[in-house]
């Protein structure tokens, strides 16, 4: 596995990874209608303007995960569900930390992600509610000491 900067040609593959990961990670947190709207086309549109801030983890020449970061804040870290648990997410997180990652947000009830971040030394800074997909939702903010 290697971690590299994304390029524009990665967008379709990354959008498919995002769709699969999003639906797997949030199926018990978000409504089906919200999940249905977060398809590959949705993520392709989002990544069209943000791919330059993305790191990609590649195995056998295929992207299996990515991380999007803005000004030291990790906006997204998604792994293809079939590739999860094999160290690729840890590689992405480590590289982001080397590049100055200091904070990230996730759903309060995304217990798998929370365990992952805590195993890698991230500390819970606060819990809060904010609007997301038409409803107030519970989130947590993590910081890297």
Short mmCIF file of N, CA and C in Angstrom, two decimals:
data_model
loop_
_atom_site.label_atom_id
_atom_site.label_comp_id
_atom_site.label_asym_id
_atom_site.label_seq_id
_atom_site.Cartn_x
_atom_site.Cartn_y
_atom_site.Cartn_z
N UNK A 1 0.84 -1.18 0.00
CA UNK A 1 0.00 0.00 0.00
C UNK A 1 0.88 1.24 0.00
N UNK A 2 0.43 2.23 -0.72
CA UNK A 2 1.12 3.51 -0.72
C UNK A 2 0.10 4.62 -0.48
N UNK A 3 0.57 5.71 0.08
CA UNK A 3 -0.24 6.91 0.25
C UNK A 3 0.36 7.96 -0.65
N UNK A 4 -0.50 8.61 -1.42
CA UNK A 4 -0.05 9.66 -2.33
C UNK A 4 -1.11 10.75 -2.39
N UNK A 5 -0.73 11.86 -3.00
CA UNK A 5 -1.70 12.93 -3.24
C UNK A 5 -2.65 12.49 -4.34
N UNK A 6 -3.88 12.92 -4.23
CA UNK A 6 -4.88 12.59 -5.25
C UNK A 6 -4.60 13.39 -6.51
N UNK A 7 -5.12 12.90 -7.62
CA UNK A 7 -5.14 13.69 -8.84
C UNK A 7 -6.55 13.63 -9.42
N UNK A 8 -6.83 14.47 -10.38
CA UNK A 8 -8.19 14.60 -10.92
C UNK A 8 -8.72 13.28 -11.47
N UNK A 9 -7.84 12.44 -11.99
CA UNK A 9 -8.27 11.16 -12.55
C UNK A 9 -8.77 10.20 -11.48
N UNK A 10 -8.44 10.46 -10.21
CA UNK A 10 -8.88 9.60 -9.11
C UNK A 10 -10.35 9.83 -8.74
N UNK A 11 -10.93 10.95 -9.15
CA UNK A 11 -12.25 11.34 -8.66
C UNK A 11 -13.30 10.24 -8.83
N UNK A 12 -13.48 9.61 -9.97
CA UNK A 12 -14.52 8.58 -10.06
C UNK A 12 -14.32 7.42 -9.08
N UNK A 13 -13.10 6.94 -8.94
CA UNK A 13 -12.84 5.83 -8.02
C UNK A 13 -13.04 6.27 -6.58
N UNK A 14 -12.61 7.47 -6.25
CA UNK A 14 -12.78 7.96 -4.88
C UNK A 14 -14.25 8.18 -4.56
N UNK A 15 -15.02 8.62 -5.52
CA UNK A 15 -16.46 8.80 -5.31
C UNK A 15 -17.14 7.46 -5.04
N UNK A 16 -16.71 6.41 -5.71
CA UNK A 16 -17.27 5.07 -5.45
C UNK A 16 -16.88 4.58 -4.06
N UNK A 17 -15.62 4.82 -3.67
CA UNK A 17 -15.18 4.45 -2.32
C UNK A 17 -16.02 5.21 -1.29
N UNK A 18 -16.20 6.50 -1.51
CA UNK A 18 -16.98 7.33 -0.57
C UNK A 18 -18.41 6.82 -0.44
N UNK A 19 -19.04 6.51 -1.56
CA UNK A 19 -20.42 6.02 -1.51
C UNK A 19 -20.51 4.73 -0.70
N UNK A 20 -19.65 3.78 -0.99
CA UNK A 20 -19.68 2.48 -0.28
C UNK A 20 -19.38 2.67 1.20
N UNK A 21 -18.38 3.46 1.50
CA UNK A 21 -17.98 3.68 2.88
C UNK A 21 -19.06 4.42 3.66
N UNK A 22 -19.60 5.46 3.07
CA UNK A 22 -20.62 6.27 3.71
C UNK A 22 -21.83 5.43 4.08
N UNK A 23 -22.28 4.63 3.14
CA UNK A 23 -23.46 3.79 3.39
C UNK A 23 -23.19 2.73 4.45
N UNK A 24 -22.00 2.15 4.43
CA UNK A 24 -21.67 1.13 5.43
C UNK A 24 -21.51 1.75 6.83
N UNK A 25 -20.82 2.88 6.90
CA UNK A 25 -20.53 3.49 8.20
C UNK A 25 -21.75 4.13 8.85
N UNK A 26 -22.65 4.67 8.04
CA UNK A 26 -23.74 5.47 8.59
C UNK A 26 -25.12 4.83 8.45
N UNK A 27 -25.19 3.57 8.07
CA UNK A 27 -26.50 2.92 7.86
C UNK A 27 -27.35 2.89 9.12
N UNK A 28 -26.72 2.88 10.30
CA UNK A 28 -27.48 2.87 11.55
C UNK A 28 -27.57 4.26 12.18
N UNK A 29 -27.04 5.27 11.49
CA UNK A 29 -27.02 6.63 12.03
C UNK A 29 -27.94 7.56 11.23
N UNK A 30 -27.92 7.42 9.91
CA UNK A 30 -28.69 8.31 9.04
C UNK A 30 -29.86 7.57 8.38
N UNK A 31 -30.85 8.33 8.01
CA UNK A 31 -32.02 7.78 7.34
C UNK A 31 -31.65 7.29 5.93
N UNK A 32 -32.41 6.32 5.43
CA UNK A 32 -32.19 5.79 4.09
C UNK A 32 -32.24 6.85 3.01
N UNK A 33 -33.13 7.82 3.17
CA UNK A 33 -33.24 8.88 2.16
C UNK A 33 -31.97 9.73 2.10
N UNK A 34 -31.34 9.95 3.24
CA UNK A 34 -30.09 10.70 3.27
C UNK A 34 -28.99 9.88 2.61
N UNK A 35 -28.91 8.60 2.98
CA UNK A 35 -27.88 7.73 2.40
C UNK A 35 -28.04 7.62 0.89
N UNK A 36 -29.27 7.53 0.42
CA UNK A 36 -29.51 7.40 -1.02
C UNK A 36 -28.99 8.61 -1.78
N UNK A 37 -29.06 9.77 -1.17
CA UNK A 37 -28.58 10.99 -1.82
C UNK A 37 -27.08 11.14 -1.84
N UNK A 38 -26.38 10.35 -1.04
CA UNK A 38 -24.92 10.40 -1.00
C UNK A 38 -24.36 9.30 -1.89
N UNK A 39 -24.63 9.43 -3.17
CA UNK A 39 -24.16 8.44 -4.14
C UNK A 39 -22.86 8.92 -4.80
N UNK A 40 -22.35 8.13 -5.72
CA UNK A 40 -21.08 8.47 -6.36
C UNK A 40 -21.16 9.82 -7.07
N UNK A 41 -22.29 10.14 -7.67
CA UNK A 41 -22.43 11.43 -8.36
C UNK A 41 -22.32 12.59 -7.35
N UNK A 42 -22.93 12.44 -6.19
CA UNK A 42 -22.85 13.46 -5.14
C UNK A 42 -21.39 13.69 -4.76
N UNK A 43 -20.66 12.60 -4.51
CA UNK A 43 -19.26 12.75 -4.10
C UNK A 43 -18.37 13.24 -5.24
N UNK A 44 -18.65 12.83 -6.46
CA UNK A 44 -17.88 13.35 -7.60
C UNK A 44 -17.99 14.86 -7.69
N UNK A 45 -19.20 15.37 -7.51
CA UNK A 45 -19.40 16.82 -7.52
C UNK A 45 -18.61 17.49 -6.40
N UNK A 46 -18.64 16.90 -5.24
CA UNK A 46 -17.92 17.49 -4.10
C UNK A 46 -16.42 17.46 -4.32
N UNK A 47 -15.92 16.36 -4.86
CA UNK A 47 -14.47 16.19 -5.03
C UNK A 47 -13.92 17.00 -6.19
N UNK A 48 -14.78 17.46 -7.08
CA UNK A 48 -14.31 18.24 -8.24
C UNK A 48 -13.54 19.48 -7.80
N UNK A 49 -13.90 20.04 -6.65
CA UNK A 49 -13.22 21.25 -6.17
C UNK A 49 -12.30 20.99 -4.98
N UNK A 50 -12.24 19.75 -4.51
CA UNK A 50 -11.44 19.50 -3.30
C UNK A 50 -10.36 18.44 -3.46
N UNK A 51 -10.24 17.82 -4.62
CA UNK A 51 -9.30 16.70 -4.78
C UNK A 51 -7.85 17.10 -4.49
N UNK A 52 -7.52 18.38 -4.64
CA UNK A 52 -6.15 18.82 -4.39
C UNK A 52 -5.79 18.77 -2.90
N UNK A 53 -6.80 18.63 -2.03
CA UNK A 53 -6.57 18.53 -0.59
C UNK A 53 -6.74 17.10 -0.09
N UNK A 54 -6.70 16.14 -1.02
CA UNK A 54 -6.94 14.75 -0.66
C UNK A 54 -5.68 13.91 -0.73
N UNK A 55 -5.58 13.00 0.22
CA UNK A 55 -4.58 11.93 0.19
C UNK A 55 -5.31 10.64 -0.16
N UNK A 56 -4.66 9.79 -0.90
CA UNK A 56 -5.26 8.54 -1.35
C UNK A 56 -4.36 7.39 -0.94
N UNK A 57 -4.97 6.31 -0.45
CA UNK A 57 -4.20 5.10 -0.20
C UNK A 57 -4.55 4.11 -1.33
N UNK A 58 -3.50 3.56 -1.92
CA UNK A 58 -3.64 2.73 -3.11
C UNK A 58 -3.08 1.34 -2.83
N UNK A 59 -3.82 0.34 -3.27
CA UNK A 59 -3.34 -1.03 -3.22
C UNK A 59 -3.56 -1.63 -4.61
N UNK A 60 -2.50 -2.20 -5.15
CA UNK A 60 -2.55 -2.78 -6.51
C UNK A 60 -3.13 -1.79 -7.52
N UNK A 61 -2.63 -0.56 -7.49
CA UNK A 61 -3.00 0.50 -8.43
C UNK A 61 -4.44 0.96 -8.33
N UNK A 62 -5.16 0.58 -7.27
CA UNK A 62 -6.56 1.01 -7.12
C UNK A 62 -6.73 1.75 -5.78
N UNK A 63 -7.35 2.92 -5.81
CA UNK A 63 -7.63 3.61 -4.55
C UNK A 63 -8.57 2.78 -3.68
N UNK A 64 -8.19 2.62 -2.41
CA UNK A 64 -9.05 1.89 -1.47
C UNK A 64 -9.50 2.77 -0.30
N UNK A 65 -9.00 3.99 -0.27
CA UNK A 65 -9.40 4.91 0.77
C UNK A 65 -8.82 6.28 0.52
N UNK A 66 -9.33 7.26 1.26
CA UNK A 66 -8.85 8.63 1.08
C UNK A 66 -9.11 9.44 2.32
N UNK A 67 -8.43 10.56 2.37
CA UNK A 67 -8.58 11.52 3.45
C UNK A 67 -8.62 12.90 2.82
N UNK A 68 -9.54 13.73 3.27
CA UNK A 68 -9.67 15.11 2.81
C UNK A 68 -9.41 16.01 4.02
N UNK A 69 -8.49 16.97 3.85
CA UNK A 69 -8.11 17.83 4.96
C UNK A 69 -8.13 19.29 4.53
N UNK A 70 -8.60 20.15 5.43
CA UNK A 70 -8.63 21.59 5.20
C UNK A 70 -8.04 22.29 6.41
N UNK A 71 -6.96 23.00 6.21
CA UNK A 71 -6.36 23.82 7.27
C UNK A 71 -6.19 23.05 8.59
N UNK A 72 -5.64 21.85 8.51
CA UNK A 72 -5.38 21.07 9.71
C UNK A 72 -6.57 20.33 10.27
N UNK A 73 -7.71 20.42 9.61
CA UNK A 73 -8.92 19.70 10.05
C UNK A 73 -9.22 18.59 9.06
N UNK A 74 -9.36 17.38 9.55
CA UNK A 74 -9.71 16.25 8.69
C UNK A 74 -11.21 16.30 8.44
N UNK A 75 -11.58 16.55 7.19
CA UNK A 75 -12.98 16.64 6.80
C UNK A 75 -13.58 15.25 6.57
N UNK A 76 -12.81 14.35 6.02
CA UNK A 76 -13.27 12.99 5.71
C UNK A 76 -12.10 12.04 5.77
N UNK A 77 -12.35 10.85 6.26
CA UNK A 77 -11.43 9.74 6.13
C UNK A 77 -12.31 8.52 5.87
N UNK A 78 -12.30 8.05 4.63
CA UNK A 78 -13.16 6.94 4.23
C UNK A 78 -12.32 5.82 3.65
N UNK A 79 -12.66 4.61 4.05
CA UNK A 79 -12.03 3.40 3.50
C UNK A 79 -13.09 2.56 2.84
N UNK A 80 -12.74 1.93 1.72
CA UNK A 80 -13.66 0.96 1.13
C UNK A 80 -13.93 -0.10 2.19
N UNK A 81 -15.19 -0.46 2.42
CA UNK A 81 -15.49 -1.44 3.46
C UNK A 81 -14.74 -2.76 3.29
N UNK A 82 -14.46 -3.16 2.07
CA UNK A 82 -13.72 -4.41 1.84
C UNK A 82 -12.25 -4.30 2.21
N UNK A 83 -11.75 -3.10 2.38
CA UNK A 83 -10.34 -2.89 2.70
C UNK A 83 -10.13 -2.45 4.14
N UNK A 84 -11.20 -2.25 4.87
CA UNK A 84 -11.10 -1.75 6.24
C UNK A 84 -10.42 -2.76 7.15
N UNK A 85 -9.72 -2.24 8.15
CA UNK A 85 -9.10 -3.08 9.16
C UNK A 85 -7.76 -3.68 8.76
N UNK A 86 -7.15 -3.17 7.71
CA UNK A 86 -5.88 -3.73 7.24
C UNK A 86 -4.72 -2.74 7.28
N UNK A 87 -4.92 -1.63 7.98
CA UNK A 87 -3.84 -0.67 8.18
C UNK A 87 -3.81 0.51 7.25
N UNK A 88 -4.62 0.52 6.21
CA UNK A 88 -4.59 1.62 5.25
C UNK A 88 -5.10 2.92 5.87
N UNK A 89 -6.14 2.84 6.68
CA UNK A 89 -6.65 4.03 7.35
C UNK A 89 -5.61 4.63 8.29
N UNK A 90 -4.88 3.76 8.98
CA UNK A 90 -3.82 4.23 9.88
C UNK A 90 -2.72 4.93 9.10
N UNK A 91 -2.40 4.42 7.91
CA UNK A 91 -1.41 5.10 7.07
C UNK A 91 -1.87 6.50 6.67
N UNK A 92 -3.14 6.61 6.26
CA UNK A 92 -3.68 7.92 5.90
C UNK A 92 -3.63 8.87 7.09
N UNK A 93 -4.07 8.39 8.24
CA UNK A 93 -4.11 9.23 9.43
C UNK A 93 -2.70 9.68 9.82
N UNK A 94 -1.76 8.78 9.77
CA UNK A 94 -0.37 9.13 10.10
C UNK A 94 0.16 10.19 9.16
N UNK A 95 -0.08 10.04 7.87
CA UNK A 95 0.38 11.04 6.90
C UNK A 95 -0.28 12.39 7.16
N UNK A 96 -1.58 12.37 7.45
CA UNK A 96 -2.28 13.63 7.74
C UNK A 96 -1.70 14.31 8.97
N UNK A 97 -1.37 13.52 9.98
CA UNK A 97 -0.76 14.09 11.18
C UNK A 97 0.58 14.73 10.85
N UNK A 98 1.36 14.10 9.99
CA UNK A 98 2.64 14.67 9.56
C UNK A 98 2.44 15.99 8.82
N UNK A 99 1.30 16.12 8.17
CA UNK A 99 0.98 17.34 7.42
C UNK A 99 0.26 18.38 8.27
N UNK A 100 0.11 18.10 9.57
CA UNK A 100 -0.46 19.10 10.47
C UNK A 100 -1.89 18.89 10.91
N UNK A 101 -2.46 17.71 10.70
CA UNK A 101 -3.84 17.46 11.15
C UNK A 101 -3.92 17.62 12.66
N UNK A 102 -4.88 18.41 13.10
CA UNK A 102 -5.05 18.69 14.53
C UNK A 102 -6.46 18.45 15.04
N UNK A 103 -7.45 18.34 14.13
CA UNK A 103 -8.83 18.16 14.58
C UNK A 103 -9.62 17.36 13.54
N UNK A 104 -10.71 16.78 14.02
CA UNK A 104 -11.65 16.08 13.15
C UNK A 104 -12.97 15.96 13.87
N UNK A 105 -14.01 15.74 13.10
CA UNK A 105 -15.36 15.63 13.62
C UNK A 105 -15.94 14.32 13.13
N UNK A 106 -16.75 13.69 13.99
CA UNK A 106 -17.51 12.52 13.50
C UNK A 106 -18.82 12.45 14.28
N UNK A 107 -19.72 11.62 13.75
CA UNK A 107 -20.99 11.41 14.45
C UNK A 107 -20.70 10.79 15.81
N UNK A 108 -21.41 11.24 16.82
CA UNK A 108 -21.23 10.70 18.16
C UNK A 108 -21.42 9.18 18.19
N UNK A 109 -22.36 8.69 17.40
CA UNK A 109 -22.68 7.27 17.41
C UNK A 109 -21.87 6.44 16.41
N UNK A 110 -20.86 7.02 15.81
CA UNK A 110 -19.98 6.26 14.91
C UNK A 110 -18.87 5.63 15.77
N UNK A 111 -19.25 4.60 16.48
CA UNK A 111 -18.37 4.01 17.48
C UNK A 111 -17.11 3.40 16.88
N UNK A 112 -17.21 2.81 15.71
CA UNK A 112 -16.02 2.24 15.07
C UNK A 112 -14.99 3.31 14.76
N UNK A 113 -15.42 4.43 14.20
CA UNK A 113 -14.50 5.52 13.90
C UNK A 113 -13.92 6.09 15.18
N UNK A 114 -14.73 6.23 16.20
CA UNK A 114 -14.24 6.79 17.45
C UNK A 114 -13.17 5.90 18.08
N UNK A 115 -13.39 4.59 18.07
CA UNK A 115 -12.37 3.68 18.60
C UNK A 115 -11.07 3.80 17.80
N UNK A 116 -11.20 3.89 16.46
CA UNK A 116 -10.03 4.02 15.59
C UNK A 116 -9.23 5.27 15.97
N UNK A 117 -9.89 6.42 16.05
CA UNK A 117 -9.19 7.66 16.36
C UNK A 117 -8.56 7.61 17.76
N UNK A 118 -9.29 7.10 18.72
CA UNK A 118 -8.76 7.02 20.08
C UNK A 118 -7.55 6.08 20.16
N UNK A 119 -7.58 4.97 19.42
CA UNK A 119 -6.42 4.06 19.38
C UNK A 119 -5.19 4.78 18.84
N UNK A 120 -5.39 5.78 18.00
CA UNK A 120 -4.28 6.50 17.38
C UNK A 120 -3.96 7.81 18.10
N UNK A 121 -4.41 7.92 19.35
CA UNK A 121 -3.99 9.04 20.19
C UNK A 121 -4.82 10.31 20.08
N UNK A 122 -5.94 10.26 19.37
CA UNK A 122 -6.80 11.43 19.29
C UNK A 122 -7.65 11.48 20.56
N UNK A 123 -7.91 12.70 21.04
CA UNK A 123 -8.64 12.89 22.29
C UNK A 123 -9.93 13.66 22.05
N UNK A 124 -10.97 13.20 22.73
CA UNK A 124 -12.28 13.86 22.65
C UNK A 124 -12.18 15.26 23.24
N UNK A 125 -12.53 16.26 22.44
CA UNK A 125 -12.50 17.65 22.90
C UNK A 125 -13.88 18.11 23.38
N UNK A 126 -14.93 17.70 22.62
CA UNK A 126 -16.29 18.08 23.04
C UNK A 126 -17.33 17.33 22.23
N UNK A 127 -18.54 17.29 22.80
CA UNK A 127 -19.72 16.77 22.13
C UNK A 127 -20.66 17.94 21.89
N UNK A 128 -21.42 17.89 20.80
CA UNK A 128 -22.32 18.98 20.48
C UNK A 128 -23.35 18.52 19.46
N UNK A 129 -24.36 19.34 19.28
CA UNK A 129 -25.41 19.13 18.28
C UNK A 129 -25.25 20.18 17.21
N UNK A 130 -25.51 19.77 15.96
CA UNK A 130 -25.54 20.73 14.88
C UNK A 130 -26.42 20.18 13.77
N UNK A 131 -26.87 21.08 12.89
CA UNK A 131 -27.72 20.68 11.77
C UNK A 131 -26.90 19.90 10.75
N UNK A 132 -27.48 18.81 10.27
CA UNK A 132 -26.88 18.00 9.22
C UNK A 132 -28.00 17.25 8.52
N UNK A 133 -28.07 17.38 7.22
CA UNK A 133 -29.07 16.68 6.40
C UNK A 133 -30.48 16.90 6.94
N UNK A 134 -30.79 18.15 7.26
CA UNK A 134 -32.15 18.52 7.63
C UNK A 134 -32.56 18.26 9.06
N UNK A 135 -31.64 17.82 9.91
CA UNK A 135 -31.97 17.55 11.31
C UNK A 135 -30.81 17.93 12.21
N UNK A 136 -31.11 18.11 13.48
CA UNK A 136 -30.06 18.27 14.48
C UNK A 136 -29.48 16.88 14.75
N UNK A 137 -28.15 16.80 14.75
CA UNK A 137 -27.47 15.52 14.96
C UNK A 137 -26.38 15.71 16.01
N UNK A 138 -26.01 14.60 16.62
CA UNK A 138 -24.97 14.61 17.66
C UNK A 138 -23.62 14.32 17.04
N UNK A 139 -22.65 15.17 17.34
CA UNK A 139 -21.29 15.04 16.83
C UNK A 139 -20.30 15.11 17.98
N UNK A 140 -19.08 14.69 17.67
CA UNK A 140 -17.96 14.84 18.59
C UNK A 140 -16.81 15.46 17.83
N UNK A 141 -16.02 16.25 18.53
CA UNK A 141 -14.82 16.84 17.96
C UNK A 141 -13.64 16.19 18.66
N UNK A 142 -12.70 15.71 17.85
CA UNK A 142 -11.46 15.14 18.36
C UNK A 142 -10.31 16.06 18.02
N UNK A 143 -9.32 16.07 18.90
CA UNK A 143 -8.10 16.84 18.66
C UNK A 143 -6.90 15.93 18.88
N UNK A 144 -5.84 16.25 18.18
CA UNK A 144 -4.59 15.53 18.34
C UNK A 144 -3.68 16.35 19.24
N UNK A 145 -3.34 15.82 20.43
CA UNK A 145 -2.48 16.59 21.34
C UNK A 145 -1.09 16.82 20.76
#
